[in-house]
Coordinates of C-alpha atoms in Angstrom, one line a residue:
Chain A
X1 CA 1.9 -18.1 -9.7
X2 CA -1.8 -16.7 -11.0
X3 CA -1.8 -13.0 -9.3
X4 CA -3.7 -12.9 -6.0
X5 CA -5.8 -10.1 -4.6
X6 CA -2.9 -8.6 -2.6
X7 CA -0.7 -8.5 -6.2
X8 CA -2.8 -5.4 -6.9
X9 CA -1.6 -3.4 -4.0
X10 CA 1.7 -4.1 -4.8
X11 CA 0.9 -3.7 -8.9
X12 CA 0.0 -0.3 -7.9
X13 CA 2.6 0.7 -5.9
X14 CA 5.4 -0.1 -8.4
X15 CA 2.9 2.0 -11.0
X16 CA 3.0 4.8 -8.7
X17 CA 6.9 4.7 -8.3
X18 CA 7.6 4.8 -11.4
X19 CA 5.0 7.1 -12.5
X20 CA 7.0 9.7 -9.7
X21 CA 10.1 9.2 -11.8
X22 CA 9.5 9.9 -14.7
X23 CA 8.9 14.0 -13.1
X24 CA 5.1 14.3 -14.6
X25 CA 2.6 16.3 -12.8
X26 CA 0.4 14.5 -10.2
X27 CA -3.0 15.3 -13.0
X28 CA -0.8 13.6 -15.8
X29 CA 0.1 10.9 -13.1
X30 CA -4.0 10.2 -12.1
X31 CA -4.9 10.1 -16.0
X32 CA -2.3 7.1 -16.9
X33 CA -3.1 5.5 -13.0
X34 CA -6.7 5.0 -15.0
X35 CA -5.1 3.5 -17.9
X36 CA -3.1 1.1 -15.3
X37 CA -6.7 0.5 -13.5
X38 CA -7.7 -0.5 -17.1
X39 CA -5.4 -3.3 -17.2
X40 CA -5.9 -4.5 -14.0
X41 CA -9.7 -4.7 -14.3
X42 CA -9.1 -6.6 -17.9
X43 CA -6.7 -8.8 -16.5
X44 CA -6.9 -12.6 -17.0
X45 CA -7.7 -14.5 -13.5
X46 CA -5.1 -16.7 -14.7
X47 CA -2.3 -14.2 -15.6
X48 CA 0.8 -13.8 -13.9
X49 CA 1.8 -10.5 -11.6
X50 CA 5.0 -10.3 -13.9
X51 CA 2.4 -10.5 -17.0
X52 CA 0.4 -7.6 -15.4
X53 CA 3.5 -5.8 -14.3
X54 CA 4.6 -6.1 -17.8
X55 CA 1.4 -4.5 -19.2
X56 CA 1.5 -1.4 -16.5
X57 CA 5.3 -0.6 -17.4
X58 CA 4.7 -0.6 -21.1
X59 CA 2.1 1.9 -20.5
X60 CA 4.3 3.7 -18.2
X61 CA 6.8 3.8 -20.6
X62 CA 4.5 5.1 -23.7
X63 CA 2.3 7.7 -21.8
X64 CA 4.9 9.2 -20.3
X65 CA 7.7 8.9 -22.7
X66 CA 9.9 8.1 -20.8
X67 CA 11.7 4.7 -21.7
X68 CA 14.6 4.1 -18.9
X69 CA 12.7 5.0 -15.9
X70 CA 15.4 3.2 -13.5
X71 CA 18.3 4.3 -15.5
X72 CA 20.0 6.4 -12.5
X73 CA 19.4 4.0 -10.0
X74 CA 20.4 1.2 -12.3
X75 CA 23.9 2.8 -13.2
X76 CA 23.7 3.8 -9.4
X77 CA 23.2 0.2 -8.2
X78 CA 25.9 -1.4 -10.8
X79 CA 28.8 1.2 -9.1
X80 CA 28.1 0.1 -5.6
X81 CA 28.5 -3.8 -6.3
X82 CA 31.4 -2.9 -8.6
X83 CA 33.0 -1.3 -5.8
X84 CA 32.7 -4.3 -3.9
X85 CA 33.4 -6.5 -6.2
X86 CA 37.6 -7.0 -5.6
X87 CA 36.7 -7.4 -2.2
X88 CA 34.0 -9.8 -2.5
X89 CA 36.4 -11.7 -5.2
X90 CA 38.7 -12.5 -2.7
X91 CA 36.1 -13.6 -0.3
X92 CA 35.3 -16.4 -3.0
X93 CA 38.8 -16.9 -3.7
X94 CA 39.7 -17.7 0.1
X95 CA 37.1 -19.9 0.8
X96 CA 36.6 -23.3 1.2
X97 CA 34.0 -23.5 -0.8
X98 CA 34.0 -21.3 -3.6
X99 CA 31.0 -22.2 -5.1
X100 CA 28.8 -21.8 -2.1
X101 CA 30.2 -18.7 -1.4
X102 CA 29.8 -17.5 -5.3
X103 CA 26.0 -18.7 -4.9
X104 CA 25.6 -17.1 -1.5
X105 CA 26.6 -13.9 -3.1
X106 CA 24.5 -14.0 -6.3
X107 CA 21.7 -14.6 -3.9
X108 CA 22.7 -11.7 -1.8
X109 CA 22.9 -9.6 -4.7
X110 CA 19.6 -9.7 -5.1
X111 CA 18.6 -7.7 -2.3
X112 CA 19.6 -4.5 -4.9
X113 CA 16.2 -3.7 -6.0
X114 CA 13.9 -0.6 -5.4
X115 CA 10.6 -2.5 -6.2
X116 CA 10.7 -4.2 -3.3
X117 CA 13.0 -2.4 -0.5
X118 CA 13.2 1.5 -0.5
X119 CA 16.4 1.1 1.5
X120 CA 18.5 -2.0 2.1
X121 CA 21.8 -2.5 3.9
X122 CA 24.3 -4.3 0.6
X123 CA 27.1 -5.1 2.9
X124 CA 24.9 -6.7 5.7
X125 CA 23.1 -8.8 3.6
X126 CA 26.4 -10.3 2.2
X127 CA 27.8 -10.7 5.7
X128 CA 24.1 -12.3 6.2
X129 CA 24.5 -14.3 3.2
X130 CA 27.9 -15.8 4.4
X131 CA 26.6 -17.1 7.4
X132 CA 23.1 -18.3 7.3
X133 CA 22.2 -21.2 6.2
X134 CA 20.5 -21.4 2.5
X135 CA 16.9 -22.1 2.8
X136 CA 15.9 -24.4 -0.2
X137 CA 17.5 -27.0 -1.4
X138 CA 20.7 -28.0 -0.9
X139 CA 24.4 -26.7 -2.8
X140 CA 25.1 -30.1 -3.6
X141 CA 22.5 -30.4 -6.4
X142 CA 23.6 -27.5 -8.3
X143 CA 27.5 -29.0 -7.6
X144 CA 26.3 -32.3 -9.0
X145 CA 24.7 -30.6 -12.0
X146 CA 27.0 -28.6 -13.1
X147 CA 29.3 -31.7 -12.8
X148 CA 27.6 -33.5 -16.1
X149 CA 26.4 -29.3 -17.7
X150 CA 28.7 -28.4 -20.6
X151 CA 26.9 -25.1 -20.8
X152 CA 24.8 -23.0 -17.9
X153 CA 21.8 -20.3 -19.7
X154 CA 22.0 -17.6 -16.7
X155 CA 18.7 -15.6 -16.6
X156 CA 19.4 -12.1 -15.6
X157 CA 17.6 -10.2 -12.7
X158 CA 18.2 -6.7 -11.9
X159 CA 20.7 -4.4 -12.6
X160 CA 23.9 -4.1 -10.0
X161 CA 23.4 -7.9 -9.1
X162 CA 25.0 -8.3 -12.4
X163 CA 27.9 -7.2 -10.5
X164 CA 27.1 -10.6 -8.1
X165 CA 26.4 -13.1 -11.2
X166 CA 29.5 -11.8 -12.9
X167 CA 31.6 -13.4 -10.0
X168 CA 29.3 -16.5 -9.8
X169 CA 29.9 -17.1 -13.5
X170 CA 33.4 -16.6 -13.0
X171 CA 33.1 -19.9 -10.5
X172 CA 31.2 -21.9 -12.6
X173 CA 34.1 -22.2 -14.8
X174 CA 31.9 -23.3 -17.7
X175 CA 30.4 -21.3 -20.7
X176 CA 27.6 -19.3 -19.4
X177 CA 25.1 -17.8 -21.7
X178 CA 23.1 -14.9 -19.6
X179 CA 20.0 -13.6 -20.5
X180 CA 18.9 -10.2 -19.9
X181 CA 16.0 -7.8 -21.0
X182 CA 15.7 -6.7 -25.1
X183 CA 15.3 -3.0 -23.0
X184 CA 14.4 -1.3 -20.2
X185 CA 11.9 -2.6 -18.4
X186 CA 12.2 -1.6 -14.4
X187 CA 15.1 -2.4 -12.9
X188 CA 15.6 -5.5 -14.5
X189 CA 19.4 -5.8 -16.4
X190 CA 19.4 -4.5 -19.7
X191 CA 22.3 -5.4 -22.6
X192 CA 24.3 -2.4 -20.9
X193 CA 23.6 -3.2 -17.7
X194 CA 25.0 -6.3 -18.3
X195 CA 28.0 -4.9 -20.2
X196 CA 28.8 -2.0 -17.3
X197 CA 28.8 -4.8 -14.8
X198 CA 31.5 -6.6 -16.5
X199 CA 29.4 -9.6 -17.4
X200 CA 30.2 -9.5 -21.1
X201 CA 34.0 -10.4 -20.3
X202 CA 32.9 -13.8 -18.7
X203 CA 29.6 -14.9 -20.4
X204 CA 27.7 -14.6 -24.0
X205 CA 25.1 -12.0 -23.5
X206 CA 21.8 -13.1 -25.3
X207 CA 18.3 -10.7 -24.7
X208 CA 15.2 -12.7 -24.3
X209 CA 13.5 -10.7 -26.4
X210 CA 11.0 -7.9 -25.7
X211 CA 11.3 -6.0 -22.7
X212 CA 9.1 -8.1 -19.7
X213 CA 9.0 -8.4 -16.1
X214 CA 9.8 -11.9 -15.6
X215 CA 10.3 -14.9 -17.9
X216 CA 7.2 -14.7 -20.4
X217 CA 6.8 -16.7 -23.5
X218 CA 4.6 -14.0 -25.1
X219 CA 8.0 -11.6 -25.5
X220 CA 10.5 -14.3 -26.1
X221 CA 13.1 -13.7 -29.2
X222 CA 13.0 -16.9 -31.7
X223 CA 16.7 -16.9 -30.5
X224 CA 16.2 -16.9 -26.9
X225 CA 13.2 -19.5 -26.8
X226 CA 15.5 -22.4 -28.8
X227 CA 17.8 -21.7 -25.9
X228 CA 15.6 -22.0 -23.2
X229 CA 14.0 -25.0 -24.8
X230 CA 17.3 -26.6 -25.2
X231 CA 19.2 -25.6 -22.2
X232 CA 21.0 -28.0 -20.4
X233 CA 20.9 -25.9 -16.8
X234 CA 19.3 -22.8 -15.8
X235 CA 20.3 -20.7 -13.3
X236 CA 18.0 -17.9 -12.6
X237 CA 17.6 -15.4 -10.4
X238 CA 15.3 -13.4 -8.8
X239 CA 11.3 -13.9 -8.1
X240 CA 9.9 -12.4 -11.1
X241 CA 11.9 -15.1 -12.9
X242 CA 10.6 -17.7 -10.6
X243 CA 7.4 -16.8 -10.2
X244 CA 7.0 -16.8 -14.2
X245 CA 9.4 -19.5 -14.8
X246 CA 7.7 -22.2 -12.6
X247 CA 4.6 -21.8 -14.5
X248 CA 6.3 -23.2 -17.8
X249 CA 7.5 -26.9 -17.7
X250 CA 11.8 -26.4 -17.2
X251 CA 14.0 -27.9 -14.9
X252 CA 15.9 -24.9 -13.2
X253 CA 18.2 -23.5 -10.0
X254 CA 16.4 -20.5 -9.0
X255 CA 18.9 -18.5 -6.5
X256 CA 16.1 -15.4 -4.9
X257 CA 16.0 -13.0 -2.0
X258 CA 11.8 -14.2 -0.6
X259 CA 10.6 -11.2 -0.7
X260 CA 6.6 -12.2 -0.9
X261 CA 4.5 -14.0 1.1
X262 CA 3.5 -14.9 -2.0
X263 CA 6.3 -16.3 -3.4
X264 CA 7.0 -17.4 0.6
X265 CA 3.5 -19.6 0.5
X266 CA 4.2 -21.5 -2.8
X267 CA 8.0 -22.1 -2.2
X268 CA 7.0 -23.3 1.6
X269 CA 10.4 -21.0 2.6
X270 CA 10.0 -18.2 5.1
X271 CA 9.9 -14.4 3.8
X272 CA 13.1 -12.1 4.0
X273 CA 15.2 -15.5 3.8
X274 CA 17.9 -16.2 0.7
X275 CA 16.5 -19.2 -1.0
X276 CA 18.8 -22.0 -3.5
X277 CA 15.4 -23.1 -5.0
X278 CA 15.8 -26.7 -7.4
X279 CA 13.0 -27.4 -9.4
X280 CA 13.2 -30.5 -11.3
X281 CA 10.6 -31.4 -13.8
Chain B
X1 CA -10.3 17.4 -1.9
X2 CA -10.4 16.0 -5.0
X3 CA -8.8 12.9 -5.2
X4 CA -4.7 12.7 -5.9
X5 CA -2.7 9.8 -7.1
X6 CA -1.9 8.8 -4.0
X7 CA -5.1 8.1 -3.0
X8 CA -5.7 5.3 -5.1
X9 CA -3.1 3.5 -2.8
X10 CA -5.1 3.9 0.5
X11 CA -8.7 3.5 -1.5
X12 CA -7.4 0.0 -2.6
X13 CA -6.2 -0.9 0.9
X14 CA -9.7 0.2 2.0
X15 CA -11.3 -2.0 -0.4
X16 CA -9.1 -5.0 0.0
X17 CA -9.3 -4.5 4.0
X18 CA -13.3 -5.0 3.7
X19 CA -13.1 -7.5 1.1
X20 CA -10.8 -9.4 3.4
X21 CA -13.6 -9.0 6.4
X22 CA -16.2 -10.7 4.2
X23 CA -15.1 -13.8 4.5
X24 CA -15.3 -14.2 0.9
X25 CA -12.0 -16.5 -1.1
X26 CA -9.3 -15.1 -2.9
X27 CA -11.1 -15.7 -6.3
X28 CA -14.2 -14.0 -5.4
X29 CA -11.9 -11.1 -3.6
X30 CA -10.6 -10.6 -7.4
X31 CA -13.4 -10.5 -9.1
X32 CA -14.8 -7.8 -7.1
X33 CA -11.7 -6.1 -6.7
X34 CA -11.6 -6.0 -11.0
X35 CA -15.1 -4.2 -10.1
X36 CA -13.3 -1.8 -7.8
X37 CA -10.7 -0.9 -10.4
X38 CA -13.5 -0.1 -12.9
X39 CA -14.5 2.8 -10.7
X40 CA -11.4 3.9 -10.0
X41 CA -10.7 4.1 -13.9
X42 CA -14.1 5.9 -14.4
X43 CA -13.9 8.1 -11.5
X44 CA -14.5 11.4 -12.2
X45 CA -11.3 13.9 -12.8
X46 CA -12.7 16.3 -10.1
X47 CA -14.5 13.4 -7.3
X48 CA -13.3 13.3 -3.9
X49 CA -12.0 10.1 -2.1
X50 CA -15.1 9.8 -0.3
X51 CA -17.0 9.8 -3.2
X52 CA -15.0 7.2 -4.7
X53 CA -14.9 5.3 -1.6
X54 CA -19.1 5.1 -1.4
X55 CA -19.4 3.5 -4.9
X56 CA -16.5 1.1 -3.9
X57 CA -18.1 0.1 -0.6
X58 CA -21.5 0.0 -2.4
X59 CA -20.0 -2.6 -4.9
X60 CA -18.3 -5.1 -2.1
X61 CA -21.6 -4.8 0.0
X62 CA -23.8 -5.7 -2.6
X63 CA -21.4 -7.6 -4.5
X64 CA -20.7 -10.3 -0.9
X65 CA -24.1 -9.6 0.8
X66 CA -22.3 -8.4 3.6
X67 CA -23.9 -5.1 4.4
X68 CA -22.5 -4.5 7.7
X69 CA -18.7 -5.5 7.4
X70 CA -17.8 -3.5 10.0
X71 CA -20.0 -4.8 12.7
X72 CA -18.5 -6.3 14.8
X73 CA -15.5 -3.6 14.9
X74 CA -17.9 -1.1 15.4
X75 CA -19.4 -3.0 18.7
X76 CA -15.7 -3.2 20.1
X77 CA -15.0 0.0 19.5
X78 CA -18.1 1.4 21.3
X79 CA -18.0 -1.0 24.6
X80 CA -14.2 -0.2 25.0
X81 CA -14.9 3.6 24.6
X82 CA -17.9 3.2 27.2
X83 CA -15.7 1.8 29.3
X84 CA -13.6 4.9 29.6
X85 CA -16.9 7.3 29.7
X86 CA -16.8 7.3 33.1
X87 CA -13.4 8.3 33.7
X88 CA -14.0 10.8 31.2
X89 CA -16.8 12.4 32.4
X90 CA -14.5 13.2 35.1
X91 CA -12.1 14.6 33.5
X92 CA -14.4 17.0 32.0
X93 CA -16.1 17.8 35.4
X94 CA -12.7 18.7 37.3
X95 CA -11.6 21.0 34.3
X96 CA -10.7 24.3 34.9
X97 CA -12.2 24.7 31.3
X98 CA -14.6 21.6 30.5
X99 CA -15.4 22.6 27.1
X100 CA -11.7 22.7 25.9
X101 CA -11.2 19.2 27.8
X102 CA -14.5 18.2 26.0
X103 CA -13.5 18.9 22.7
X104 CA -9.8 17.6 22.8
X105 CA -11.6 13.7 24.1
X106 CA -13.8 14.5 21.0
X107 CA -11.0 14.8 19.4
X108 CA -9.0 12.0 20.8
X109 CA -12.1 9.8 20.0
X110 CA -11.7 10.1 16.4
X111 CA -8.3 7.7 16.6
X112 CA -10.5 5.3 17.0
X113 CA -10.4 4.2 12.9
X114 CA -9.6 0.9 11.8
X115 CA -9.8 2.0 8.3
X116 CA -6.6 4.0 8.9
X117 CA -4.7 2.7 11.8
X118 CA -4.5 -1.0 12.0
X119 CA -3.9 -0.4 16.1
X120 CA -4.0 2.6 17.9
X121 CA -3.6 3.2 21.8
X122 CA -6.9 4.9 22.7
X123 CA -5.5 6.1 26.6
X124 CA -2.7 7.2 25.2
X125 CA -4.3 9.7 22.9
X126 CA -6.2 11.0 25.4
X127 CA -3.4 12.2 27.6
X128 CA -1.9 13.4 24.7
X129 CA -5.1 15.3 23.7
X130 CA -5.2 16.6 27.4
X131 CA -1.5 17.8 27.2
X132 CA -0.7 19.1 24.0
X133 CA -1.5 22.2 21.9
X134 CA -4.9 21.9 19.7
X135 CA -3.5 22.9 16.0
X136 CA -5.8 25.2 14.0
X137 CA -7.4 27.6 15.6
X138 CA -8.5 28.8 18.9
X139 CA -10.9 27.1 21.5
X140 CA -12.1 30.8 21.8
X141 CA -13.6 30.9 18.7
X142 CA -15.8 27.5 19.2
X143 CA -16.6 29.4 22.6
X144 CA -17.6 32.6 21.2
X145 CA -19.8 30.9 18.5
X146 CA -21.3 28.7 21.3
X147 CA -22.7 31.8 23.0
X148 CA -24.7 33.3 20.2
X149 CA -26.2 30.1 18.6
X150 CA -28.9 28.2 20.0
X151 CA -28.7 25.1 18.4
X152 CA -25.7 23.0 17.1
X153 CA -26.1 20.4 13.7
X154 CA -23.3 17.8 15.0
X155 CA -21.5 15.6 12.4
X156 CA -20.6 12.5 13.5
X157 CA -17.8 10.3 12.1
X158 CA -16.9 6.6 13.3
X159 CA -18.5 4.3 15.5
X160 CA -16.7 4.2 19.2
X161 CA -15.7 7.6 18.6
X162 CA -19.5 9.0 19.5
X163 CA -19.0 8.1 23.0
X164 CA -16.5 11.1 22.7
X165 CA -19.3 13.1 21.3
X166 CA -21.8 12.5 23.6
X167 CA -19.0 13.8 26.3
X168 CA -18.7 16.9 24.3
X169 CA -22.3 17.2 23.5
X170 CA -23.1 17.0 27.4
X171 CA -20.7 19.6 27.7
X172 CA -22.2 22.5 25.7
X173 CA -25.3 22.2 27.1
X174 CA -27.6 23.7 23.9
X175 CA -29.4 21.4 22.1
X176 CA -27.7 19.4 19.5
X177 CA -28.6 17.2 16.3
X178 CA -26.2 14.2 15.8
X179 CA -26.2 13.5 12.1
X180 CA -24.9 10.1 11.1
X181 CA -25.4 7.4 8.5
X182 CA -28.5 6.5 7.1
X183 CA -26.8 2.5 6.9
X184 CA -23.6 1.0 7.6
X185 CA -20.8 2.4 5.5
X186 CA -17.5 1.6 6.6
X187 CA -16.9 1.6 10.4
X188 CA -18.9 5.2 10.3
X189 CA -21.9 5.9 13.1
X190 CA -25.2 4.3 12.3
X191 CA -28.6 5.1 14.5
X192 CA -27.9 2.2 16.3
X193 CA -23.8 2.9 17.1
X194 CA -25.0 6.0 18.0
X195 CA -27.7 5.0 20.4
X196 CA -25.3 2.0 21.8
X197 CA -22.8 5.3 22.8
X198 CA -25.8 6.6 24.4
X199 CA -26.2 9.8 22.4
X200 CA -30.0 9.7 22.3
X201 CA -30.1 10.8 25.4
X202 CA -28.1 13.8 25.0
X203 CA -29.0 14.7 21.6
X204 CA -31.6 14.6 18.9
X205 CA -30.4 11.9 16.2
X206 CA -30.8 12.3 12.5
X207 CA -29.4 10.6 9.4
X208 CA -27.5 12.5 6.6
X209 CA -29.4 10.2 4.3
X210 CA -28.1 7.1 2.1
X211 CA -25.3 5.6 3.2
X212 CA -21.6 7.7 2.2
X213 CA -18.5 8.4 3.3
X214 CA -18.2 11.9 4.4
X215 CA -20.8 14.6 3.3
X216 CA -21.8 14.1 -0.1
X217 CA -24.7 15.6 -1.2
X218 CA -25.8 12.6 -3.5
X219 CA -27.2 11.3 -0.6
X220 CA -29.0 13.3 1.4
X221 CA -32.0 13.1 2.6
X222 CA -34.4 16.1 2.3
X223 CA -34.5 16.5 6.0
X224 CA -30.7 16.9 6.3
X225 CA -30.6 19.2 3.2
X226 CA -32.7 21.6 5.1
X227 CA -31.2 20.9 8.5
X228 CA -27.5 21.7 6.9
X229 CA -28.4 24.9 4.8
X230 CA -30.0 26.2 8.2
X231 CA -27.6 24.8 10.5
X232 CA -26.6 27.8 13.2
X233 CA -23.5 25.8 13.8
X234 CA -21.8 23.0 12.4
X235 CA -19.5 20.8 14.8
X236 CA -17.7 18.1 12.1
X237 CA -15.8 15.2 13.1
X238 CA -13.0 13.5 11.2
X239 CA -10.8 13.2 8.2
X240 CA -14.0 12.5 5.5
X241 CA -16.7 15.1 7.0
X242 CA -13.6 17.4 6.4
X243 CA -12.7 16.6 3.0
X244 CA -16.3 16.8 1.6
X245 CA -17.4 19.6 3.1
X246 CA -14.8 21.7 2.6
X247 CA -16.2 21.5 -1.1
X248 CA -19.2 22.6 -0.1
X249 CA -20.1 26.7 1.2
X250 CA -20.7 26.0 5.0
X251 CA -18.9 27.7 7.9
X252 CA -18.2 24.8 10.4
X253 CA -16.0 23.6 13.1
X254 CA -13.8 20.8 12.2
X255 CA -12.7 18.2 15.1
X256 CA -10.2 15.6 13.8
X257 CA -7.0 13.8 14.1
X258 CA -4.5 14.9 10.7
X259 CA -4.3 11.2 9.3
X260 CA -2.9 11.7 5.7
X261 CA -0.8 13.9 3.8
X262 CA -3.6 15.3 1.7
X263 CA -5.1 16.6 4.6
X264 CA -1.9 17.4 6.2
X265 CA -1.1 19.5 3.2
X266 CA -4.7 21.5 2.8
X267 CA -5.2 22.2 5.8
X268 CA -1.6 23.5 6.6
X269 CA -1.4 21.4 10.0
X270 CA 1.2 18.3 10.7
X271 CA 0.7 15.3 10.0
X272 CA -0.6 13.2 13.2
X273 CA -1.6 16.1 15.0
X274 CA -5.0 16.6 16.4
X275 CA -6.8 19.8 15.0
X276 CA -9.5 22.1 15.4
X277 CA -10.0 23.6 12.6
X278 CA -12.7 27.0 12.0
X279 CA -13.8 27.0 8.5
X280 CA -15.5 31.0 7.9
X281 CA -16.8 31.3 4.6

């Protein structure tokens, strides 16, 4: 998805955020806001938000020093979901469908991110995710594949819905190699991340190479593009993924919260719903 | 003011509100927009919103040959404000004291602003501005200055809202010159808004000069150099008349509504609140 003219205001926004984290004074804050103005004016009509986003944070990150921006609210985020995680392991275990449930859940997971909500409601949007139907396409596909997959490559989102693909990877009941971010980058699930979510019990952690918003072949690792290109199934979650991922030519499950009209328009599903996304190519 | 990180934030919506107004497609929206982003990023370290507004409103009218985007809005917002004049006017007239009554409709008037509420409830702001306390400082001092000057240089802000003006302006009954834009910028008072509100027959009408937002002297014309450096009193409406002229050395009476934090925080009033404001230098 090539940025549209709304992306900006949103591109900013996240700038801004991030630039209040990192505790620099509001001139300090104005001078690298002209630096992130500098990308956006050279950006190419064709590039993705996630490419921009990308650009911005690395700025972000080298201006101001400051690396882990999110870390708090990223170590915040993993204790909450792994203080629902026995209880939400027995919701999969009881039901009668446990991958639909496990899916559900990943997908509800999602909803843990500050980019996009300044407040969410966890538990809600799990009860939610329970009992509304998936938008998208349908659980049986991703049943079906994983029927003839030997191996699943799980791309990462952010960090505490780990916490959610940990017990979705535990359903699979296949290997599952996930993919998360060679650093921090936003929110987005670092190595550790990973690791204090409990993911490295159940999956092979893999990086995809530099830190980047999103799925971008620019930043991949030699390592981590030979996987993509020879991956059997992809799971991935999260819009930033999607958004980036549907540009390049791969068959995938994309399991999102739609949280852009954006992303809304091009998928044809409705905004705020939890989307089971099958792309086939 | 000079312009805080924040600002960017509202500048862009600004920008992307009146590129949207155009008519103009997305592509053509981001090609100007890159535009817009090269004048934030060369904006000056000290420049005020305004300023940077004018060059960015500059660029989309000359960039989509729309002049006056605002049009339309601005017609709308004067017929519906004309409709109340009546009832108005007789508001004023049964007063125990018309000229505070006068100056909290002028007040009251200045909601209406696209450019920072998306939808506003016009009759309910004016029995708020009836009821409730005026923040800043006292009526008695616009009184007291009334009484010893013998001419008043009036600066008006938005379209619709000089039907408010020309309720006040009937009210202190000296002679007044309404200053307003010298072309459309934004939904501000042209000549022609300002003689559709009917304030050419109440007041001698003038134009600051080129077309700006707020007070900047850039623009003036000679005549309204002169007319401001000898102005006996200064009655300025709004948020942007505020903000510039603040920077400058006059003595004036400020009439507006406190619509963001900036202002909120410089002037030491709530955010919301409607303000009259005496500026002694």
């Amino acid at each position: 998805m090539k940025t549209q003219p709304e992306c900006f205001d949103c591109l900013l926004g996240q700038a801004f955020a991030a630039l209040q984290l990192t505790g620099i004074d509001k001139d300090q804050q104005t001078k690298i806001l002209k630096d992130v103005f500098g990308v956006f004016q050279a950006a190419d009509a064709a590039a993705t938000p996630a490419a921009i986003a990308t650009l911005v944070n690395k700025i972000i990150q080298d201006q101001t020093g400051v690396v882990d921006i999110y870390r708090d609210y990223k170590e915040q985020s993993t204790q909450q979901a792994l203080q629902l995680y026995p209880e939400l392991k027995k919701l999969i275990e009881v039901s009668d469908d446990p991958l639909d449930t496990a899916v559900r859940l990943s997908i509800a997971g999602n909803i843990i991110d500050v980019i996009n909500y300044d407040d969410y409601d966890l538990l809600k949007t799990v009860e939610r995710a329970i009992q509304e139907p998936l938008d998208g396409s349908s659980i049986e596909e991703l049943r079906t594949a994983l029927h003839s997959a030997r191996h699943v490559l799980f791309l990462a989102d952010n960090a505490g819905e780990t916490v959610f693909d940990r017990l979705l990877i535990e359903t699979l009941a296949i290997p599952v190699t996930y993919a998360v971010k060679g650093g921090p980058m936003m929110n987005d699930a670092t190595w550790e991340d990973a690791k204090a979510a409990g993911v490295d019990q159940v999956a092979k952690l893999v990086t995809v190479g530099e830190p980047s918003i999103g799925i971008l072949p620019d930043y991949f690792s030699l390592e981590f593009r030979e996987l993509l290109a020879n991956a059997e199934l992809i799971i991935s979650k999260g819009q930033a993924n999607y958004e980036t991922l549907e540009e390049l030519n791969y068959s995938a499950f994309f399991l999102l919260q739609i949280k852009c009209i954006h992303v809304a328009d091009g998928s044809g599903l409705p905004m705020g719903r939890m989307a089971l996304i099958h792309k086939q190519v």
